[in-house]
JSON list of C-alpha atoms in Angstrom, two decimals:
[
{"chain": "V", "resi": 700, "resn": "MET", "atom": "CA", "xyz": [-31.27, 12.54, 39.59]},
{"chain": "V", "resi": 701, "resn": "MET", "atom": "CA", "xyz": [-28.56, 10.00, 40.41]},
{"chain": "V", "resi": 702, "resn": "ARG", "atom": "CA", "xyz": [-28.47, 8.89, 36.78]},
{"chain": "V", "resi": 703, "resn": "LEU", "atom": "CA", "xyz": [-28.10, 12.49, 35.58]},
{"chain": "V", "resi": 704, "resn": "THR", "atom": "CA", "xyz": [-25.24, 13.09, 38.02]},
{"chain": "V", "resi": 705, "resn": "SER", "atom": "CA", "xyz": [-23.50, 9.89, 36.84]},
{"chain": "V", "resi": 706, "resn": "LEU", "atom": "CA", "xyz": [-23.87, 10.94, 33.22]},
{"chain": "V", "resi": 707, "resn": "ALA", "atom": "CA", "xyz": [-22.42, 14.39, 33.92]},
{"chain": "V", "resi": 708, "resn": "ALA", "atom": "CA", "xyz": [-19.47, 12.84, 35.79]},
{"chain": "V", "resi": 709, "resn": "ALA", "atom": "CA", "xyz": [-18.81, 10.45, 32.89]},
{"chain": "V", "resi": 710, "resn": "ALA", "atom": "CA", "xyz": [-18.92, 13.31, 30.38]},
{"chain": "V", "resi": 711, "resn": "LEU", "atom": "CA", "xyz": [-16.43, 15.31, 32.44]},
{"chain": "V", "resi": 712, "resn": "ALA", "atom": "CA", "xyz": [-14.13, 12.31, 32.79]},
{"chain": "V", "resi": 713, "resn": "LEU", "atom": "CA", "xyz": [-14.18, 11.68, 29.04]},
{"chain": "V", "resi": 714, "resn": "SER", "atom": "CA", "xyz": [-13.48, 15.30, 28.19]},
{"chain": "V", "resi": 715, "resn": "ALA", "atom": "CA", "xyz": [-10.44, 15.27, 30.48]},
{"chain": "V", "resi": 716, "resn": "CYS", "atom": "CA", "xyz": [-8.93, 12.07, 29.04]},
{"chain": "V", "resi": 717, "resn": "GLY", "atom": "CA", "xyz": [-7.08, 13.87, 26.27]},
{"chain": "V", "resi": 718, "resn": "LEU", "atom": "CA", "xyz": [-8.87, 12.18, 23.37]},
{"chain": "V", "resi": 719, "resn": "GLN", "atom": "CA", "xyz": [-9.58, 14.48, 20.48]},
{"chain": "V", "resi": 720, "resn": "PRO", "atom": "CA", "xyz": [-11.44, 13.84, 17.24]},
{"chain": "V", "resi": 721, "resn": "LEU", "atom": "CA", "xyz": [-9.10, 12.96, 14.39]},
{"chain": "V", "resi": 722, "resn": "TYR", "atom": "CA", "xyz": [-10.98, 15.13, 11.92]},
{"chain": "V", "resi": 723, "resn": "GLY", "atom": "CA", "xyz": [-11.79, 17.93, 14.37]},
{"chain": "V", "resi": 724, "resn": "GLY", "atom": "CA", "xyz": [-12.18, 21.10, 12.34]},
{"chain": "V", "resi": 725, "resn": "GLY", "atom": "CA", "xyz": [-13.82, 19.37, 9.39]},
{"chain": "V", "resi": 726, "resn": "SER", "atom": "CA", "xyz": [-12.47, 19.78, 5.88]},
{"chain": "V", "resi": 727, "resn": "SER", "atom": "CA", "xyz": [-10.25, 22.70, 6.88]},
{"chain": "V", "resi": 728, "resn": "SER", "atom": "CA", "xyz": [-8.44, 20.74, 9.60]},
{"chain": "V", "resi": 729, "resn": "SER", "atom": "CA", "xyz": [-4.74, 20.00, 9.28]},
{"chain": "V", "resi": 730, "resn": "VAL", "atom": "CA", "xyz": [-5.49, 16.26, 8.97]},
{"chain": "V", "resi": 731, "resn": "ALA", "atom": "CA", "xyz": [-7.98, 16.73, 6.12]},
{"chain": "V", "resi": 732, "resn": "THR", "atom": "CA", "xyz": [-5.63, 19.17, 4.38]},
{"chain": "V", "resi": 733, "resn": "THR", "atom": "CA", "xyz": [-2.73, 16.74, 4.66]},
{"chain": "V", "resi": 734, "resn": "LEU", "atom": "CA", "xyz": [-4.81, 13.82, 3.36]},
{"chain": "V", "resi": 735, "resn": "ARG", "atom": "CA", "xyz": [-5.85, 15.87, 0.32]},
{"chain": "V", "resi": 736, "resn": "ALA", "atom": "CA", "xyz": [-2.15, 16.50, -0.39]},
{"chain": "V", "resi": 737, "resn": "VAL", "atom": "CA", "xyz": [-1.42, 12.78, -0.85]},
{"chain": "V", "resi": 738, "resn": "GLU", "atom": "CA", "xyz": [-0.91, 11.55, -4.41]},
{"chain": "V", "resi": 739, "resn": "VAL", "atom": "CA", "xyz": [-1.68, 7.84, -4.83]},
{"chain": "V", "resi": 740, "resn": "ALA", "atom": "CA", "xyz": [0.67, 6.07, -7.21]},
{"chain": "V", "resi": 741, "resn": "PRO", "atom": "CA", "xyz": [-0.91, 3.62, -9.68]},
{"chain": "V", "resi": 742, "resn": "ILE", "atom": "CA", "xyz": [-1.25, 0.08, -8.31]},
{"chain": "V", "resi": 743, "resn": "ASP", "atom": "CA", "xyz": [-0.82, -2.92, -10.63]},
{"chain": "V", "resi": 744, "resn": "GLY", "atom": "CA", "xyz": [-3.68, -5.23, -11.58]},
{"chain": "V", "resi": 745, "resn": "GLN", "atom": "CA", "xyz": [-7.47, -5.23, -11.29]},
{"chain": "V", "resi": 746, "resn": "VAL", "atom": "CA", "xyz": [-7.38, -5.41, -7.50]},
{"chain": "V", "resi": 747, "resn": "GLY", "atom": "CA", "xyz": [-4.83, -2.59, -7.52]},
{"chain": "V", "resi": 748, "resn": "TRP", "atom": "CA", "xyz": [-7.20, -0.50, -9.60]},
{"chain": "V", "resi": 749, "resn": "LEU", "atom": "CA", "xyz": [-9.97, -1.14, -7.06]},
{"chain": "V", "resi": 750, "resn": "VAL", "atom": "CA", "xyz": [-7.77, -0.22, -4.08]},
{"chain": "V", "resi": 751, "resn": "HIS", "atom": "CA", "xyz": [-6.45, 2.88, -5.88]},
{"chain": "V", "resi": 752, "resn": "ASN", "atom": "CA", "xyz": [-9.99, 4.13, -6.54]},
{"chain": "V", "resi": 753, "resn": "LYS", "atom": "CA", "xyz": [-11.10, 3.43, -2.96]},
{"chain": "V", "resi": 754, "resn": "LEU", "atom": "CA", "xyz": [-8.09, 5.37, -1.65]},
{"chain": "V", "resi": 755, "resn": "MET", "atom": "CA", "xyz": [-8.81, 8.30, -3.97]},
{"chain": "V", "resi": 756, "resn": "GLU", "atom": "CA", "xyz": [-12.44, 8.41, -2.78]},
{"chain": "V", "resi": 757, "resn": "ARG", "atom": "CA", "xyz": [-11.36, 8.56, 0.86]},
{"chain": "V", "resi": 758, "resn": "LEU", "atom": "CA", "xyz": [-8.49, 11.01, 0.50]},
{"chain": "V", "resi": 759, "resn": "GLY", "atom": "CA", "xyz": [-10.50, 13.57, -1.41]},
{"chain": "V", "resi": 760, "resn": "PRO", "atom": "CA", "xyz": [-9.59, 15.81, -4.33]},
{"chain": "V", "resi": 761, "resn": "ASN", "atom": "CA", "xyz": [-6.04, 17.09, -4.44]},
{"chain": "V", "resi": 762, "resn": "GLY", "atom": "CA", "xyz": [-6.13, 20.86, -3.94]},
{"chain": "V", "resi": 763, "resn": "GLY", "atom": "CA", "xyz": [-2.64, 21.61, -5.19]},
{"chain": "V", "resi": 764, "resn": "PRO", "atom": "CA", "xyz": [0.78, 20.10, -5.64]},
{"chain": "V", "resi": 765, "resn": "PRO", "atom": "CA", "xyz": [1.15, 16.87, -3.65]},
{"chain": "V", "resi": 766, "resn": "ILE", "atom": "CA", "xyz": [3.18, 16.93, -0.45]},
{"chain": "V", "resi": 767, "resn": "TYR", "atom": "CA", "xyz": [3.28, 13.14, -0.18]},
{"chain": "V", "resi": 768, "resn": "ARG", "atom": "CA", "xyz": [3.18, 10.18, -2.54]},
{"chain": "V", "resi": 769, "resn": "LEU", "atom": "CA", "xyz": [1.56, 6.94, -1.43]},
{"chain": "V", "resi": 770, "resn": "GLU", "atom": "CA", "xyz": [3.00, 3.76, -2.95]},
{"chain": "V", "resi": 771, "resn": "VAL", "atom": "CA", "xyz": [1.12, 0.51, -2.37]},
{"chain": "V", "resi": 772, "resn": "GLU", "atom": "CA", "xyz": [2.17, -3.07, -3.13]},
{"chain": "V", "resi": 773, "resn": "LEU", "atom": "CA", "xyz": [-0.58, -5.69, -2.92]},
{"chain": "V", "resi": 774, "resn": "ASP", "atom": "CA", "xyz": [-0.49, -9.40, -2.18]},
{"chain": "V", "resi": 775, "resn": "ASP", "atom": "CA", "xyz": [-3.77, -11.05, -3.17]},
{"chain": "V", "resi": 776, "resn": "SER", "atom": "CA", "xyz": [-4.22, -14.77, -2.63]},
{"chain": "V", "resi": 777, "resn": "ILE", "atom": "CA", "xyz": [-6.97, -17.36, -2.59]},
{"chain": "V", "resi": 778, "resn": "THR", "atom": "CA", "xyz": [-6.42, -20.50, -0.54]},
{"chain": "V", "resi": 779, "resn": "GLY", "atom": "CA", "xyz": [-8.69, -23.52, -0.71]},
{"chain": "V", "resi": 780, "resn": "PHE", "atom": "CA", "xyz": [-9.56, -25.39, 2.45]},
{"chain": "V", "resi": 781, "resn": "GLY", "atom": "CA", "xyz": [-12.55, -27.39, 3.56]},
{"chain": "V", "resi": 782, "resn": "ILE", "atom": "CA", "xyz": [-11.86, -30.41, 1.35]},
{"chain": "V", "resi": 783, "resn": "ARG", "atom": "CA", "xyz": [-14.59, -32.99, 0.76]},
{"chain": "V", "resi": 784, "resn": "GLY", "atom": "CA", "xyz": [-13.96, -36.74, 0.50]},
{"chain": "V", "resi": 785, "resn": "ASP", "atom": "CA", "xyz": [-13.69, -36.45, -3.29]},
{"chain": "V", "resi": 786, "resn": "ARG", "atom": "CA", "xyz": [-10.93, -33.82, -2.83]},
{"chain": "V", "resi": 787, "resn": "ALA", "atom": "CA", "xyz": [-13.14, -30.95, -3.99]},
{"chain": "V", "resi": 788, "resn": "VAL", "atom": "CA", "xyz": [-12.64, -27.62, -2.23]},
{"chain": "V", "resi": 789, "resn": "THR", "atom": "CA", "xyz": [-15.75, -26.40, -0.40]},
{"chain": "V", "resi": 790, "resn": "ARG", "atom": "CA", "xyz": [-14.38, -23.21, 1.16]},
{"chain": "V", "resi": 791, "resn": "GLU", "atom": "CA", "xyz": [-11.81, -20.60, 0.17]},
{"chain": "V", "resi": 792, "resn": "ARG", "atom": "CA", "xyz": [-10.11, -17.77, 1.98]},
{"chain": "V", "resi": 793, "resn": "ARG", "atom": "CA", "xyz": [-9.26, -14.67, -0.01]},
{"chain": "V", "resi": 794, "resn": "THR", "atom": "CA", "xyz": [-6.51, -12.64, 1.63]},
{"chain": "V", "resi": 795, "resn": "LEU", "atom": "CA", "xyz": [-5.58, -9.13, 0.59]},
{"chain": "V", "resi": 796, "resn": "ARG", "atom": "CA", "xyz": [-2.49, -7.57, 2.15]},
{"chain": "V", "resi": 797, "resn": "ALA", "atom": "CA", "xyz": [-0.81, -4.28, 1.38]},
{"chain": "V", "resi": 798, "resn": "ARG", "atom": "CA", "xyz": [2.56, -2.82, 2.15]},
{"chain": "V", "resi": 799, "resn": "TYR", "atom": "CA", "xyz": [2.41, 0.91, 1.75]},
{"chain": "V", "resi": 800, "resn": "ARG", "atom": "CA", "xyz": [4.90, 3.71, 1.98]},
{"chain": "V", "resi": 801, "resn": "LEU", "atom": "CA", "xyz": [4.22, 7.41, 2.36]},
{"chain": "V", "resi": 802, "resn": "ILE", "atom": "CA", "xyz": [7.00, 9.34, 0.69]},
{"chain": "V", "resi": 803, "resn": "ASN", "atom": "CA", "xyz": [7.77, 13.02, 1.13]},
{"chain": "V", "resi": 804, "resn": "ALA", "atom": "CA", "xyz": [7.44, 14.41, -2.39]},
{"chain": "V", "resi": 805, "resn": "GLN", "atom": "CA", "xyz": [10.11, 17.06, -1.85]},
{"chain": "V", "resi": 806, "resn": "SER", "atom": "CA", "xyz": [12.86, 15.05, -0.19]},
{"chain": "V", "resi": 807, "resn": "GLY", "atom": "CA", "xyz": [12.00, 11.58, -1.49]},
{"chain": "V", "resi": 808, "resn": "GLY", "atom": "CA", "xyz": [12.33, 10.18, 2.04]},
{"chain": "V", "resi": 809, "resn": "VAL", "atom": "CA", "xyz": [9.96, 7.55, 3.40]},
{"chain": "V", "resi": 810, "resn": "VAL", "atom": "CA", "xyz": [8.01, 9.02, 6.32]},
{"chain": "V", "resi": 811, "resn": "LEU", "atom": "CA", "xyz": [5.69, 6.06, 6.91]},
{"chain": "V", "resi": 812, "resn": "ASP", "atom": "CA", "xyz": [6.17, 2.39, 6.06]},
{"chain": "V", "resi": 813, "resn": "ALA", "atom": "CA", "xyz": [3.36, 0.10, 7.20]},
{"chain": "V", "resi": 814, "resn": "THR", "atom": "CA", "xyz": [1.12, -2.82, 6.29]},
{"chain": "V", "resi": 815, "resn": "ALA", "atom": "CA", "xyz": [-2.61, -3.45, 6.22]},
{"chain": "V", "resi": 816, "resn": "GLY", "atom": "CA", "xyz": [-4.68, -6.46, 5.41]},
{"chain": "V", "resi": 817, "resn": "SER", "atom": "CA", "xyz": [-7.84, -8.45, 5.75]},
{"chain": "V", "resi": 818, "resn": "ASP", "atom": "CA", "xyz": [-9.36, -11.70, 4.58]},
{"chain": "V", "resi": 819, "resn": "ALA", "atom": "CA", "xyz": [-12.76, -13.09, 3.69]},
{"chain": "V", "resi": 820, "resn": "GLY", "atom": "CA", "xyz": [-14.24, -16.57, 3.56]},
{"chain": "V", "resi": 821, "resn": "ILE", "atom": "CA", "xyz": [-15.94, -17.77, 0.39]},
{"chain": "V", "resi": 822, "resn": "ASP", "atom": "CA", "xyz": [-18.21, -20.78, -0.04]},
{"chain": "V", "resi": 823, "resn": "VAL", "atom": "CA", "xyz": [-17.39, -22.80, -3.15]},
{"chain": "V", "resi": 824, "resn": "VAL", "atom": "CA", "xyz": [-20.60, -24.02, -4.75]},
{"chain": "V", "resi": 825, "resn": "SER", "atom": "CA", "xyz": [-21.37, -26.20, -7.75]},
{"chain": "V", "resi": 826, "resn": "SER", "atom": "CA", "xyz": [-21.91, -23.15, -9.98]},
{"chain": "V", "resi": 827, "resn": "GLU", "atom": "CA", "xyz": [-18.57, -21.79, -11.17]},
{"chain": "V", "resi": 828, "resn": "TYR", "atom": "CA", "xyz": [-20.23, -18.46, -11.98]},
{"chain": "V", "resi": 829, "resn": "ALA", "atom": "CA", "xyz": [-21.52, -18.12, -8.40]},
{"chain": "V", "resi": 830, "resn": "THR", "atom": "CA", "xyz": [-18.08, -18.89, -6.99]},
{"chain": "V", "resi": 831, "resn": "VAL", "atom": "CA", "xyz": [-16.38, -16.32, -9.23]},
{"chain": "V", "resi": 832, "resn": "ALA", "atom": "CA", "xyz": [-19.04, -13.75, -8.30]},
{"chain": "V", "resi": 833, "resn": "ALA", "atom": "CA", "xyz": [-18.45, -14.48, -4.60]},
{"chain": "V", "resi": 834, "resn": "GLU", "atom": "CA", "xyz": [-14.69, -14.07, -5.08]},
{"chain": "V", "resi": 835, "resn": "GLN", "atom": "CA", "xyz": [-15.26, -10.73, -6.83]},
{"chain": "V", "resi": 836, "resn": "SER", "atom": "CA", "xyz": [-17.61, -9.51, -4.09]},
{"chain": "V", "resi": 837, "resn": "ALA", "atom": "CA", "xyz": [-15.04, -10.53, -1.49]},
{"chain": "V", "resi": 838, "resn": "VAL", "atom": "CA", "xyz": [-12.24, -8.58, -3.18]},
{"chain": "V", "resi": 839, "resn": "GLU", "atom": "CA", "xyz": [-14.45, -5.49, -3.40]},
{"chain": "V", "resi": 840, "resn": "ARG", "atom": "CA", "xyz": [-15.19, -5.68, 0.34]},
{"chain": "V", "resi": 841, "resn": "LEU", "atom": "CA", "xyz": [-11.52, -6.32, 1.09]},
{"chain": "V", "resi": 842, "resn": "SER", "atom": "CA", "xyz": [-10.52, -3.30, -1.02]},
{"chain": "V", "resi": 843, "resn": "ASP", "atom": "CA", "xyz": [-12.86, -1.14, 1.07]},
{"chain": "V", "resi": 844, "resn": "LEU", "atom": "CA", "xyz": [-11.42, -2.48, 4.32]},
{"chain": "V", "resi": 845, "resn": "LEU", "atom": "CA", "xyz": [-7.85, -2.04, 3.12]},
{"chain": "V", "resi": 846, "resn": "ALA", "atom": "CA", "xyz": [-8.46, 1.54, 1.99]},
{"chain": "V", "resi": 847, "resn": "ASP", "atom": "CA", "xyz": [-10.11, 2.33, 5.34]},
{"chain": "V", "resi": 848, "resn": "GLN", "atom": "CA", "xyz": [-7.12, 0.93, 7.25]},
{"chain": "V", "resi": 849, "resn": "ILE", "atom": "CA", "xyz": [-4.59, 2.83, 5.15]},
{"chain": "V", "resi": 850, "resn": "VAL", "atom": "CA", "xyz": [-6.43, 6.16, 5.35]},
{"chain": "V", "resi": 851, "resn": "ALA", "atom": "CA", "xyz": [-6.93, 5.78, 9.11]},
{"chain": "V", "resi": 852, "resn": "ARG", "atom": "CA", "xyz": [-3.18, 5.23, 9.54]},
{"chain": "V", "resi": 853, "resn": "LEU", "atom": "CA", "xyz": [-2.40, 8.19, 7.28]},
{"chain": "V", "resi": 854, "resn": "GLY", "atom": "CA", "xyz": [-4.81, 10.29, 9.35]},
{"chain": "V", "resi": 855, "resn": "LEU", "atom": "CA", "xyz": [-2.98, 9.32, 12.54]},
{"chain": "V", "resi": 856, "resn": "PHE", "atom": "CA", "xyz": [0.33, 10.20, 10.91]},
{"chain": "V", "resi": 857, "resn": "ALA", "atom": "CA", "xyz": [-1.07, 13.58, 9.82]},
{"chain": "V", "resi": 858, "resn": "ALA", "atom": "CA", "xyz": [-2.44, 14.29, 13.30]},
{"chain": "V", "resi": 859, "resn": "ARG", "atom": "CA", "xyz": [0.87, 13.44, 14.96]},
{"chain": "V", "resi": 860, "resn": "THR", "atom": "CA", "xyz": [2.95, 15.53, 12.58]},
{"chain": "V", "resi": 861, "resn": "ALA", "atom": "CA", "xyz": [0.58, 18.51, 12.33]},
{"chain": "V", "resi": 862, "resn": "PRO", "atom": "CA", "xyz": [1.90, 21.76, 13.71]},
{"chain": "V", "resi": 863, "resn": "ALA", "atom": "CA", "xyz": [0.56, 22.63, 17.17]},
{"chain": "V", "resi": 864, "resn": "THR", "atom": "CA", "xyz": [-2.52, 24.86, 17.02]},
{"chain": "V", "resi": 865, "resn": "GLY", "atom": "CA", "xyz": [-2.56, 25.97, 20.62]},
{"chain": "V", "resi": 866, "resn": "ARG", "atom": "CA", "xyz": [-5.15, 23.47, 21.86]}
]
């Protein structure tokens, strides 16, 4: 009985804290509608193509003329560290950073200017093929993480700028 009372008190405390689900209302919510109205500009390079596709998957199909345009600039680097006695690299760090700007399509003004990034460690082995495959796997994971970070930030922007719905 004491446990049940504690659980009920915790539930009441959480409901009064002011936190609300970002995507409350599902696909018809103002956040989801705003995200679908974002056009993603092409991003240069193979990694740019990956990030662009990941962003498009997360934002959803555009239901009409875009309200915003998302421009992304990537910085992709691989740094060797973990040097053996014979000066061979044994470990690499792949870093993927993005500077992105959300631009109002009508006015051309920048409404959000932010950065996102992540990195991954890669073991360098004697097989060059295995190392290249590990680097490719790392960039695919990093593209996922980057797209998640960008869309989460866009979702927060959309939630903060959405018209009040009388909640």
